[in-house]
Structures are given as C-alpha cells and as structure tokens.
Amino acid sequence: MSLKVILVACVAAVALADKAPVHHLPPVYNTPTYHAPEPVYHAPAHYKEPEYPTVPPKYNYNYGVADGYSGANFGHSESRDGYKTEGSYSVDLPDGRKQTVKYVDNGDGLVAEVSYEGEAHYPEYKPTYKPAPYHAPPKYPVY
C-alpha cells in the first residue's frame, strides 16, 4: 500500500512539474526623440586675404640677464635689415667658460662662428653620501 502512495505521489509531482515556466517579455520603451538645437553662431564673413607690408623688415633688439643668485649670465642681440640678419649671443657655461656665438644670414643660409673665452675648470668629485655603518647581528647562545 505504501508503494502505491509513493507511486501516486511521484506521478502527481511529475504532472505538476510538467508545466512550462512563464517568461515575460521585457518592457518595450519608445525611442527617445532628439531635436538638434538651432545654431547660435553666425555665418563667417567672406575671407579677406591678409595684407603684408611691402617694405622689408628692419629691427634691432637685445637683452641680457645677470642673476647673481642663480649664477645665470647670458645675453642676445640681433639686427635685421631686409634679408640681412646678424647677431650674437653669449652664455656662461657651467665649466667656467663663456660661449659666444656670432651669426649672419644674408638670405642664402646661416653662418655661425662659435668662440669660447676662459679655461674650463672641472672640480674634483667628492661624494657626499656616506653609507650607514655596519653592525653585526647579535649572537645568541645555542642550547
């Protein structure tokens, strides 16, 4: 009798479990609408060709820096008359020399002359780092 009850219970379980699961479709949303805003800029005016001067360029300038705190000492001067440009610049180098560059350009290429004043000094290297002293690990008695 108990076997019949178990058999009926199994058949009932299979019959109830035979139903297909219920799946709901995902919700459908309307596609958002986008309206581009009207442009706020104005159409550009007709392009006007730039006007270049008809006379050749002519200028003179120079500058110099001498800063005692940082040790910076350099300068530059240049003059131009049409295609002829000439000038020079100088700088104090870290090795104690002064480098001077004189250049000229007549419209056919730059010609530079580099010269040095003074003698180079290279101080002897002395490391400032000192490693920590070595201390041997303590010795413990062995039992």
PDB file of C-alpha atoms in Angstrom:
ATOM      1  CA  MET A   1       0.000   0.000   0.000  1.00  0.00           C
ATOM      2  CA  SER A   2       2.787   2.425   0.821  1.00  0.00           C
ATOM      3  CA  LEU A   3       4.340   1.715  -2.551  1.00  0.00           C
ATOM      4  CA  LYS A   4       1.086   2.761  -4.246  1.00  0.00           C
ATOM      5  CA  VAL A   5       1.028   6.014  -2.264  1.00  0.00           C
ATOM      6  CA  ILE A   6       4.631   6.761  -3.201  1.00  0.00           C
ATOM      7  CA  LEU A   7       3.910   5.926  -6.849  1.00  0.00           C
ATOM      8  CA  VAL A   8       0.829   8.211  -6.937  1.00  0.00           C
ATOM      9  CA  ALA A   9       2.834  10.991  -5.257  1.00  0.00           C
ATOM     10  CA  CYS A  10       5.622  10.674  -7.862  1.00  0.00           C
ATOM     11  CA  VAL A  11       3.134  10.737 -10.761  1.00  0.00           C
ATOM     12  CA  ALA A  12       1.445  13.816  -9.262  1.00  0.00           C
ATOM     13  CA  ALA A  13       4.799  15.537  -8.807  1.00  0.00           C
ATOM     14  CA  VAL A  14       5.746  14.835 -12.437  1.00  0.00           C
ATOM     15  CA  ALA A  15       2.347  16.034 -13.676  1.00  0.00           C
ATOM     16  CA  LEU A  16       2.581  19.285 -11.703  1.00  0.00           C
ATOM     17  CA  ALA A  17       6.203  19.870 -12.713  1.00  0.00           C
ATOM     18  CA  ASP A  18       5.403  19.415 -16.403  1.00  0.00           C
ATOM     19  CA  LYS A  19       4.122  22.979 -16.813  1.00  0.00           C
ATOM     20  CA  ALA A  20       6.380  25.264 -18.843  1.00  0.00           C
ATOM     21  CA  PRO A  21       7.813  28.206 -16.946  1.00  0.00           C
ATOM     22  CA  VAL A  22       6.202  31.574 -17.611  1.00  0.00           C
ATOM     23  CA  HIS A  23       8.569  34.100 -19.163  1.00  0.00           C
ATOM     24  CA  HIS A  24       7.501  37.689 -19.506  1.00  0.00           C
ATOM     25  CA  LEU A  25       8.862  39.788 -22.333  1.00  0.00           C
ATOM     26  CA  PRO A  26      10.934  42.792 -21.329  1.00  0.00           C
ATOM     27  CA  PRO A  27       9.052  46.074 -21.369  1.00  0.00           C
ATOM     28  CA  VAL A  28       9.073  47.998 -24.631  1.00  0.00           C
ATOM     29  CA  TYR A  29      10.091  51.641 -24.402  1.00  0.00           C
ATOM     30  CA  ASN A  30       9.533  54.273 -27.027  1.00  0.00           C
ATOM     31  CA  THR A  31      12.642  55.526 -28.813  1.00  0.00           C
ATOM     32  CA  PRO A  32      13.585  58.926 -27.398  1.00  0.00           C
ATOM     33  CA  THR A  33      13.359  61.759 -29.840  1.00  0.00           C
ATOM     34  CA  TYR A  34      16.110  64.341 -30.128  1.00  0.00           C
ATOM     35  CA  HIS A  35      15.792  67.672 -31.806  1.00  0.00           C
ATOM     36  CA  ALA A  36      19.069  69.398 -32.560  1.00  0.00           C
ATOM     37  CA  PRO A  37      19.136  72.979 -31.303  1.00  0.00           C
ATOM     38  CA  GLU A  38      19.409  75.786 -33.770  1.00  0.00           C
ATOM     39  CA  PRO A  39      22.997  77.034 -34.222  1.00  0.00           C
ATOM     40  CA  VAL A  40      23.809  80.157 -32.244  1.00  0.00           C
ATOM     41  CA  TYR A  41      26.801  81.229 -34.298  1.00  0.00           C
ATOM     42  CA  HIS A  42      26.664  83.445 -37.306  1.00  0.00           C
ATOM     43  CA  ALA A  43      27.997  82.513 -40.692  1.00  0.00           C
ATOM     44  CA  PRO A  44      31.559  83.772 -41.163  1.00  0.00           C
ATOM     45  CA  ALA A  45      32.129  86.818 -43.256  1.00  0.00           C
ATOM     46  CA  HIS A  46      33.856  86.468 -46.600  1.00  0.00           C
ATOM     47  CA  TYR A  47      37.539  85.531 -46.163  1.00  0.00           C
ATOM     48  CA  LYS A  48      39.812  88.512 -46.532  1.00  0.00           C
ATOM     49  CA  GLU A  49      43.375  87.888 -47.640  1.00  0.00           C
ATOM     50  CA  PRO A  50      45.860  89.213 -45.047  1.00  0.00           C
ATOM     51  CA  GLU A  51      47.789  92.296 -46.003  1.00  0.00           C
ATOM     52  CA  TYR A  52      51.546  92.018 -45.742  1.00  0.00           C
ATOM     53  CA  PRO A  53      53.803  95.039 -45.568  1.00  0.00           C
ATOM     54  CA  THR A  54      55.534  95.945 -48.788  1.00  0.00           C
ATOM     55  CA  VAL A  55      58.682  97.226 -47.083  1.00  0.00           C
ATOM     56  CA  PRO A  56      61.322  94.712 -45.964  1.00  0.00           C
ATOM     57  CA  PRO A  57      61.576  94.095 -42.204  1.00  0.00           C
ATOM     58  CA  LYS A  58      64.001  96.190 -40.225  1.00  0.00           C
ATOM     59  CA  TYR A  59      64.635  95.923 -36.493  1.00  0.00           C
ATOM     60  CA  ASN A  60      67.230  95.898 -33.717  1.00  0.00           C
ATOM     61  CA  TYR A  61      66.889  94.293 -30.323  1.00  0.00           C
ATOM     62  CA  ASN A  62      68.975  92.993 -27.447  1.00  0.00           C
ATOM     63  CA  TYR A  63      68.598  91.694 -23.930  1.00  0.00           C
ATOM     64  CA  GLY A  64      70.805  90.478 -21.125  1.00  0.00           C
ATOM     65  CA  VAL A  65      70.398  88.627 -17.850  1.00  0.00           C
ATOM     66  CA  ALA A  66      72.875  88.653 -14.973  1.00  0.00           C
ATOM     67  CA  ASP A  67      71.480  86.907 -11.891  1.00  0.00           C
ATOM     68  CA  GLY A  68      73.944  86.616  -9.041  1.00  0.00           C
ATOM     69  CA  TYR A  69      71.718  84.298  -7.007  1.00  0.00           C
ATOM     70  CA  SER A  70      71.402  81.549  -9.631  1.00  0.00           C
ATOM     71  CA  GLY A  71      74.609  82.369 -11.496  1.00  0.00           C
ATOM     72  CA  ALA A  72      72.779  82.849 -14.797  1.00  0.00           C
ATOM     73  CA  ASN A  73      74.576  85.234 -17.123  1.00  0.00           C
ATOM     74  CA  PHE A  74      73.537  85.378 -20.771  1.00  0.00           C
ATOM     75  CA  GLY A  75      72.523  87.841 -23.456  1.00  0.00           C
ATOM     76  CA  HIS A  76      71.437  88.179 -27.062  1.00  0.00           C
ATOM     77  CA  SER A  77      71.442  90.935 -29.671  1.00  0.00           C
ATOM     78  CA  GLU A  78      70.211  90.905 -33.249  1.00  0.00           C
ATOM     79  CA  SER A  79      69.649  93.349 -36.090  1.00  0.00           C
ATOM     80  CA  ARG A  80      67.854  92.849 -39.362  1.00  0.00           C
ATOM     81  CA  ASP A  81      67.613  94.930 -42.491  1.00  0.00           C
ATOM     82  CA  GLY A  82      65.670  93.132 -45.215  1.00  0.00           C
ATOM     83  CA  TYR A  83      67.241  89.745 -45.846  1.00  0.00           C
ATOM     84  CA  LYS A  84      70.435  90.557 -43.951  1.00  0.00           C
ATOM     85  CA  THR A  85      70.289  89.378 -40.357  1.00  0.00           C
ATOM     86  CA  GLU A  86      73.221  89.409 -37.974  1.00  0.00           C
ATOM     87  CA  GLY A  87      73.575  88.999 -34.273  1.00  0.00           C
ATOM     88  CA  SER A  88      75.290  87.299 -31.388  1.00  0.00           C
ATOM     89  CA  TYR A  89      74.503  85.643 -28.103  1.00  0.00           C
ATOM     90  CA  SER A  90      76.619  84.624 -25.166  1.00  0.00           C
ATOM     91  CA  VAL A  91      76.201  82.407 -22.138  1.00  0.00           C
ATOM     92  CA  ASP A  92      78.328  81.462 -19.145  1.00  0.00           C
ATOM     93  CA  LEU A  93      78.893  77.714 -19.209  1.00  0.00           C
ATOM     94  CA  PRO A  94      78.923  75.557 -16.047  1.00  0.00           C
ATOM     95  CA  ASP A  95      82.632  74.770 -16.530  1.00  0.00           C
ATOM     96  CA  GLY A  96      83.575  78.455 -16.127  1.00  0.00           C
ATOM     97  CA  ARG A  97      83.963  79.394 -19.788  1.00  0.00           C
ATOM     98  CA  LYS A  98      81.931  81.943 -21.720  1.00  0.00           C
ATOM     99  CA  GLN A  99      80.490  80.805 -25.058  1.00  0.00           C
ATOM    100  CA  THR A 100      79.837  83.451 -27.697  1.00  0.00           C
ATOM    101  CA  VAL A 101      78.063  82.748 -30.989  1.00  0.00           C
ATOM    102  CA  LYS A 102      78.139  85.340 -33.772  1.00  0.00           C
ATOM    103  CA  TYR A 103      75.924  84.675 -36.762  1.00  0.00           C
ATOM    104  CA  VAL A 104      74.992  86.284 -40.058  1.00  0.00           C
ATOM    105  CA  ASP A 105      72.403  85.404 -42.690  1.00  0.00           C
ATOM    106  CA  ASN A 106      72.290  87.245 -45.994  1.00  0.00           C
ATOM    107  CA  GLY A 107      69.271  85.315 -47.233  1.00  0.00           C
ATOM    108  CA  ASP A 108      71.346  82.405 -48.533  1.00  0.00           C
ATOM    109  CA  GLY A 109      71.823  80.479 -45.260  1.00  0.00           C
ATOM    110  CA  LEU A 110      73.026  80.936 -41.722  1.00  0.00           C
ATOM    111  CA  VAL A 111      76.751  81.197 -40.997  1.00  0.00           C
ATOM    112  CA  ALA A 112      77.697  80.927 -37.328  1.00  0.00           C
ATOM    113  CA  GLU A 113      81.026  81.385 -35.576  1.00  0.00           C
ATOM    114  CA  VAL A 114      81.345  79.896 -32.085  1.00  0.00           C
ATOM    115  CA  SER A 115      84.090  81.021 -29.720  1.00  0.00           C
ATOM    116  CA  TYR A 116      84.974  80.323 -26.090  1.00  0.00           C
ATOM    117  CA  GLU A 117      86.639  82.587 -23.539  1.00  0.00           C
ATOM    118  CA  GLY A 118      88.433  81.316 -20.461  1.00  0.00           C
ATOM    119  CA  GLU A 119      89.573  77.884 -19.427  1.00  0.00           C
ATOM    120  CA  ALA A 120      87.366  75.002 -18.393  1.00  0.00           C
ATOM    121  CA  HIS A 121      87.534  74.044 -14.707  1.00  0.00           C
ATOM    122  CA  TYR A 122      86.316  70.686 -13.512  1.00  0.00           C
ATOM    123  CA  PRO A 123      86.275  70.390  -9.722  1.00  0.00           C
ATOM    124  CA  GLU A 124      87.383  67.114  -8.160  1.00  0.00           C
ATOM    125  CA  TYR A 125      84.482  64.812  -7.466  1.00  0.00           C
ATOM    126  CA  LYS A 126      83.843  64.224  -3.786  1.00  0.00           C
ATOM    127  CA  PRO A 127      80.886  62.005  -2.980  1.00  0.00           C
ATOM    128  CA  THR A 128      78.693  63.408  -0.247  1.00  0.00           C
ATOM    129  CA  TYR A 129      76.865  60.163   0.522  1.00  0.00           C
ATOM    130  CA  LYS A 130      78.204  58.114   3.405  1.00  0.00           C
ATOM    131  CA  PRO A 131      76.712  54.660   3.875  1.00  0.00           C
ATOM    132  CA  ALA A 132      75.365  53.683   7.267  1.00  0.00           C
ATOM    133  CA  PRO A 133      77.845  51.800   9.447  1.00  0.00           C
ATOM    134  CA  TYR A 134      77.561  48.024   9.514  1.00  0.00           C
ATOM    135  CA  HIS A 135      76.508  46.411  12.789  1.00  0.00           C
ATOM    136  CA  ALA A 136      76.822  42.643  13.018  1.00  0.00           C
ATOM    137  CA  PRO A 137      73.666  40.858  14.195  1.00  0.00           C
ATOM    138  CA  PRO A 138      73.694  39.873  17.850  1.00  0.00           C
ATOM    139  CA  LYS A 139      74.897  36.369  18.692  1.00  0.00           C
ATOM    140  CA  TYR A 140      72.520  34.306  20.726  1.00  0.00           C
ATOM    141  CA  PRO A 141      73.590  31.247  22.715  1.00  0.00           C
ATOM    142  CA  VAL A 142      72.761  27.908  21.152  1.00  0.00           C
ATOM    143  CA  TYR A 143      71.321  25.248  23.513  1.00  0.00           C
TER     144      TYR A 143
END
